[in-house]
Amino acid sequence: MGAALLLLLVMVGVGVVLNPSQKQFEWFIRLRRPAWLTFEGLIPLIWIGIYACFYASALLTWNASWSWGLMGGYLGLLVLVQGYTWLICTTRRLANGSVIGLAGWVWGVALAVVVLPHSGAAVFLLLPYLLWSPVGTLVTWQMQRLNR
């Protein structure tokens, strides 16, 4: 129970610290999106699902390994994922989002490889992020071309 609560508190804490201000986020919302992005209203629900899987994956990994190093890997991935919107909004540069999106995906793949010997189920729970991240990075890259 203690590990589950600590993981949740860390996730919420990172989310609060790396959350852009309302004014910064309004700038991001006003940007043009690719015409094919017809499912934008579902993106918050997709991210809720990804964060739930991310949480469950970290908890399974902790229970299987008791490794602070692996938890550091999850924290690094969480900072990259949450830092995506914060970095774009604070710098007003979509190119930063493309870079951090790619870095997050590479980090996620590496984390999955390291976690695999401890818990296949934890790796399976990282798949939603690993599948969605390239889509988000593609959207950011195309937004960059639309909002020069």
PDB file of C-alpha atoms in Angstrom:
ATOM      1  CA  MET A   1       0.000   0.000   0.000  1.00  0.00           C
ATOM      2  CA  GLY A   2       2.828   2.414   0.828  1.00  0.00           C
ATOM      3  CA  ALA A   3       4.523   1.990  -2.568  1.00  0.00           C
ATOM      4  CA  ALA A   4       1.234   2.501  -4.410  1.00  0.00           C
ATOM      5  CA  LEU A   5       0.566   5.743  -2.556  1.00  0.00           C
ATOM      6  CA  LEU A   6       4.137   6.998  -2.992  1.00  0.00           C
ATOM      7  CA  LEU A   7       4.020   6.326  -6.745  1.00  0.00           C
ATOM      8  CA  LEU A   8       0.720   8.167  -7.013  1.00  0.00           C
ATOM      9  CA  LEU A   9       2.023  11.139  -5.030  1.00  0.00           C
ATOM     10  CA  VAL A  10       5.161  11.358  -7.190  1.00  0.00           C
ATOM     11  CA  MET A  11       3.089  11.231 -10.380  1.00  0.00           C
ATOM     12  CA  VAL A  12       0.743  13.958  -9.146  1.00  0.00           C
ATOM     13  CA  GLY A  13       3.671  16.024  -7.875  1.00  0.00           C
ATOM     14  CA  VAL A  14       5.483  15.883 -11.211  1.00  0.00           C
ATOM     15  CA  GLY A  15       2.215  16.755 -12.939  1.00  0.00           C
ATOM     16  CA  VAL A  16       1.720  19.812 -10.738  1.00  0.00           C
ATOM     17  CA  VAL A  17       5.320  21.029 -11.049  1.00  0.00           C
ATOM     18  CA  LEU A  18       5.504  20.519 -14.830  1.00  0.00           C
ATOM     19  CA  ASN A  19       2.141  22.018 -15.655  1.00  0.00           C
ATOM     20  CA  PRO A  20       2.149  25.149 -17.820  1.00  0.00           C
ATOM     21  CA  SER A  21       0.244  28.188 -16.622  1.00  0.00           C
ATOM     22  CA  GLN A  22      -3.233  28.840 -17.992  1.00  0.00           C
ATOM     23  CA  LYS A  23      -1.907  31.713 -20.123  1.00  0.00           C
ATOM     24  CA  GLN A  24       0.884  29.543 -21.551  1.00  0.00           C
ATOM     25  CA  PHE A  25      -1.537  26.719 -22.313  1.00  0.00           C
ATOM     26  CA  GLU A  26      -4.004  29.088 -24.016  1.00  0.00           C
ATOM     27  CA  TRP A  27      -1.240  29.936 -26.513  1.00  0.00           C
ATOM     28  CA  PHE A  28      -0.854  26.221 -27.261  1.00  0.00           C
ATOM     29  CA  ILE A  29      -4.611  25.740 -27.704  1.00  0.00           C
ATOM     30  CA  ARG A  30      -4.771  28.554 -30.283  1.00  0.00           C
ATOM     31  CA  LEU A  31      -2.237  26.856 -32.580  1.00  0.00           C
ATOM     32  CA  ARG A  32      -3.393  25.252 -35.811  1.00  0.00           C
ATOM     33  CA  ARG A  33      -3.580  21.463 -35.960  1.00  0.00           C
ATOM     34  CA  PRO A  34      -3.329  19.049 -38.916  1.00  0.00           C
ATOM     35  CA  ALA A  35      -6.639  18.536 -40.725  1.00  0.00           C
ATOM     36  CA  TRP A  36      -6.520  14.781 -40.078  1.00  0.00           C
ATOM     37  CA  LEU A  37      -6.512  15.329 -36.290  1.00  0.00           C
ATOM     38  CA  THR A  38     -10.258  14.753 -35.938  1.00  0.00           C
ATOM     39  CA  PHE A  39     -10.008  12.947 -32.583  1.00  0.00           C
ATOM     40  CA  GLU A  40      -8.439  15.768 -30.559  1.00  0.00           C
ATOM     41  CA  GLY A  41     -11.300  15.685 -28.044  1.00  0.00           C
ATOM     42  CA  LEU A  42     -10.305  12.132 -27.119  1.00  0.00           C
ATOM     43  CA  ILE A  43      -6.675  13.004 -26.393  1.00  0.00           C
ATOM     44  CA  PRO A  44      -7.247  13.804 -22.672  1.00  0.00           C
ATOM     45  CA  LEU A  45      -8.964  10.410 -22.240  1.00  0.00           C
ATOM     46  CA  ILE A  46      -6.121   8.690 -24.089  1.00  0.00           C
ATOM     47  CA  TRP A  47      -3.617  10.315 -21.736  1.00  0.00           C
ATOM     48  CA  ILE A  48      -5.621   9.338 -18.648  1.00  0.00           C
ATOM     49  CA  GLY A  49      -5.456   5.740 -19.862  1.00  0.00           C
ATOM     50  CA  ILE A  50      -1.732   6.010 -20.579  1.00  0.00           C
ATOM     51  CA  TYR A  51      -1.025   7.467 -17.133  1.00  0.00           C
ATOM     52  CA  ALA A  52      -3.090   4.698 -15.492  1.00  0.00           C
ATOM     53  CA  CYS A  53      -1.082   2.072 -17.393  1.00  0.00           C
ATOM     54  CA  PHE A  54       2.132   3.906 -16.550  1.00  0.00           C
ATOM     55  CA  TYR A  55       1.221   3.850 -12.830  1.00  0.00           C
ATOM     56  CA  ALA A  56       0.304   0.150 -12.906  1.00  0.00           C
ATOM     57  CA  SER A  57       3.497  -0.672 -14.797  1.00  0.00           C
ATOM     58  CA  ALA A  58       5.672   1.126 -12.241  1.00  0.00           C
ATOM     59  CA  LEU A  59       3.852  -0.562  -9.364  1.00  0.00           C
ATOM     60  CA  LEU A  60       4.237  -4.033 -10.914  1.00  0.00           C
ATOM     61  CA  THR A  61       7.911  -3.322 -11.545  1.00  0.00           C
ATOM     62  CA  TRP A  62       8.448  -2.198  -7.965  1.00  0.00           C
ATOM     63  CA  ASN A  63       6.673  -5.263  -6.576  1.00  0.00           C
ATOM     64  CA  ALA A  64       8.763  -7.541  -8.807  1.00  0.00           C
ATOM     65  CA  SER A  65      12.151  -5.894  -8.321  1.00  0.00           C
ATOM     66  CA  TRP A  66      12.212  -3.442  -5.397  1.00  0.00           C
ATOM     67  CA  SER A  67      14.661  -1.510  -7.566  1.00  0.00           C
ATOM     68  CA  TRP A  68      15.098   2.201  -6.917  1.00  0.00           C
ATOM     69  CA  GLY A  69      17.067   2.363 -10.165  1.00  0.00           C
ATOM     70  CA  LEU A  70      14.061   1.179 -12.153  1.00  0.00           C
ATOM     71  CA  MET A  71      11.852   3.650 -10.301  1.00  0.00           C
ATOM     72  CA  GLY A  72      14.341   6.332 -11.336  1.00  0.00           C
ATOM     73  CA  GLY A  73      13.831   5.155 -14.916  1.00  0.00           C
ATOM     74  CA  TYR A  74      10.076   5.566 -14.556  1.00  0.00           C
ATOM     75  CA  LEU A  75      10.584   9.002 -13.001  1.00  0.00           C
ATOM     76  CA  GLY A  76      12.777  10.017 -15.933  1.00  0.00           C
ATOM     77  CA  LEU A  77      10.115   8.895 -18.374  1.00  0.00           C
ATOM     78  CA  LEU A  78       7.416  10.693 -16.413  1.00  0.00           C
ATOM     79  CA  VAL A  79       9.434  13.930 -16.466  1.00  0.00           C
ATOM     80  CA  LEU A  80       9.920  13.628 -20.238  1.00  0.00           C
ATOM     81  CA  VAL A  81       6.245  12.877 -20.852  1.00  0.00           C
ATOM     82  CA  GLN A  82       4.915  15.598 -18.570  1.00  0.00           C
ATOM     83  CA  GLY A  83       7.634  18.006 -19.654  1.00  0.00           C
ATOM     84  CA  TYR A  84       6.456  17.867 -23.288  1.00  0.00           C
ATOM     85  CA  THR A  85       3.580  20.337 -22.929  1.00  0.00           C
ATOM     86  CA  TRP A  86       5.369  22.386 -20.278  1.00  0.00           C
ATOM     87  CA  LEU A  87       8.437  22.860 -22.486  1.00  0.00           C
ATOM     88  CA  ILE A  88       6.418  23.738 -25.587  1.00  0.00           C
ATOM     89  CA  CYS A  89       4.268  26.219 -23.689  1.00  0.00           C
ATOM     90  CA  THR A  90       7.046  27.904 -21.724  1.00  0.00           C
ATOM     91  CA  THR A  91       9.391  28.278 -24.711  1.00  0.00           C
ATOM     92  CA  ARG A  92       6.656  28.694 -27.355  1.00  0.00           C
ATOM     93  CA  ARG A  93       8.650  26.411 -29.630  1.00  0.00           C
ATOM     94  CA  LEU A  94       6.950  23.348 -31.080  1.00  0.00           C
ATOM     95  CA  ALA A  95      10.350  22.039 -32.192  1.00  0.00           C
ATOM     96  CA  ASN A  96      11.129  21.430 -28.518  1.00  0.00           C
ATOM     97  CA  GLY A  97       8.063  19.192 -28.360  1.00  0.00           C
ATOM     98  CA  SER A  98       9.256  17.113 -31.288  1.00  0.00           C
ATOM     99  CA  VAL A  99      12.639  16.626 -29.620  1.00  0.00           C
ATOM    100  CA  ILE A 100      11.256  15.777 -26.185  1.00  0.00           C
ATOM    101  CA  GLY A 101       8.621  13.505 -27.759  1.00  0.00           C
ATOM    102  CA  LEU A 102      11.314  11.497 -29.526  1.00  0.00           C
ATOM    103  CA  ALA A 103      13.471  11.449 -26.397  1.00  0.00           C
ATOM    104  CA  GLY A 104      10.528  10.157 -24.354  1.00  0.00           C
ATOM    105  CA  TRP A 105       9.844   7.368 -26.824  1.00  0.00           C
ATOM    106  CA  VAL A 106      13.510   6.294 -26.885  1.00  0.00           C
ATOM    107  CA  TRP A 107      13.602   6.406 -23.062  1.00  0.00           C
ATOM    108  CA  GLY A 108      10.378   4.374 -22.934  1.00  0.00           C
ATOM    109  CA  VAL A 109      11.766   1.686 -25.242  1.00  0.00           C
ATOM    110  CA  ALA A 110      14.952   1.480 -23.159  1.00  0.00           C
ATOM    111  CA  LEU A 111      12.904   1.281 -19.954  1.00  0.00           C
ATOM    112  CA  ALA A 112      10.766  -1.505 -21.416  1.00  0.00           C
ATOM    113  CA  VAL A 113      13.889  -3.492 -22.324  1.00  0.00           C
ATOM    114  CA  VAL A 114      15.301  -3.093 -18.802  1.00  0.00           C
ATOM    115  CA  VAL A 115      11.978  -3.902 -17.118  1.00  0.00           C
ATOM    116  CA  LEU A 116      11.266  -7.009 -19.233  1.00  0.00           C
ATOM    117  CA  PRO A 117      13.314  -9.442 -17.105  1.00  0.00           C
ATOM    118  CA  HIS A 118      11.355  -8.339 -14.028  1.00  0.00           C
ATOM    119  CA  SER A 119       7.786  -8.158 -15.335  1.00  0.00           C
ATOM    120  CA  GLY A 120       6.339  -8.863 -18.751  1.00  0.00           C
ATOM    121  CA  ALA A 121       3.020  -7.427 -17.582  1.00  0.00           C
ATOM    122  CA  ALA A 122       4.740  -4.136 -16.686  1.00  0.00           C
ATOM    123  CA  VAL A 123       6.222  -3.948 -20.185  1.00  0.00           C
ATOM    124  CA  PHE A 124       2.795  -4.682 -21.690  1.00  0.00           C
ATOM    125  CA  LEU A 125       1.422  -1.717 -19.726  1.00  0.00           C
ATOM    126  CA  LEU A 126       4.074   0.551 -21.270  1.00  0.00           C
ATOM    127  CA  LEU A 127       2.848  -0.318 -24.783  1.00  0.00           C
ATOM    128  CA  PRO A 128       0.006   2.250 -24.882  1.00  0.00           C
ATOM    129  CA  TYR A 129       2.558   5.018 -24.344  1.00  0.00           C
ATOM    130  CA  LEU A 130       5.036   3.511 -26.791  1.00  0.00           C
ATOM    131  CA  LEU A 131       2.312   3.305 -29.455  1.00  0.00           C
ATOM    132  CA  TRP A 132       0.815   6.749 -28.767  1.00  0.00           C
ATOM    133  CA  SER A 133       4.053   8.712 -28.387  1.00  0.00           C
ATOM    134  CA  PRO A 134       4.988   8.580 -32.098  1.00  0.00           C
ATOM    135  CA  VAL A 135       1.499   9.845 -32.969  1.00  0.00           C
ATOM    136  CA  GLY A 136       1.891  12.786 -30.599  1.00  0.00           C
ATOM    137  CA  THR A 137       5.347  13.538 -31.937  1.00  0.00           C
ATOM    138  CA  LEU A 138       4.029  13.415 -35.520  1.00  0.00           C
ATOM    139  CA  VAL A 139       1.211  15.819 -34.614  1.00  0.00           C
ATOM    140  CA  THR A 140       3.735  18.179 -32.997  1.00  0.00           C
ATOM    141  CA  TRP A 141       6.024  18.004 -36.016  1.00  0.00           C
ATOM    142  CA  GLN A 142       3.101  18.785 -38.360  1.00  0.00           C
ATOM    143  CA  MET A 143       1.888  21.590 -36.077  1.00  0.00           C
ATOM    144  CA  GLN A 144       5.369  23.044 -36.320  1.00  0.00           C
ATOM    145  CA  ARG A 145       4.980  23.255 -40.100  1.00  0.00           C
ATOM    146  CA  LEU A 146       1.490  24.817 -39.789  1.00  0.00           C
ATOM    147  CA  ASN A 147       2.477  27.448 -37.192  1.00  0.00           C
ATOM    148  CA  ARG A 148       5.703  28.999 -38.395  1.00  0.00           C
TER     149      ARG A 148
END
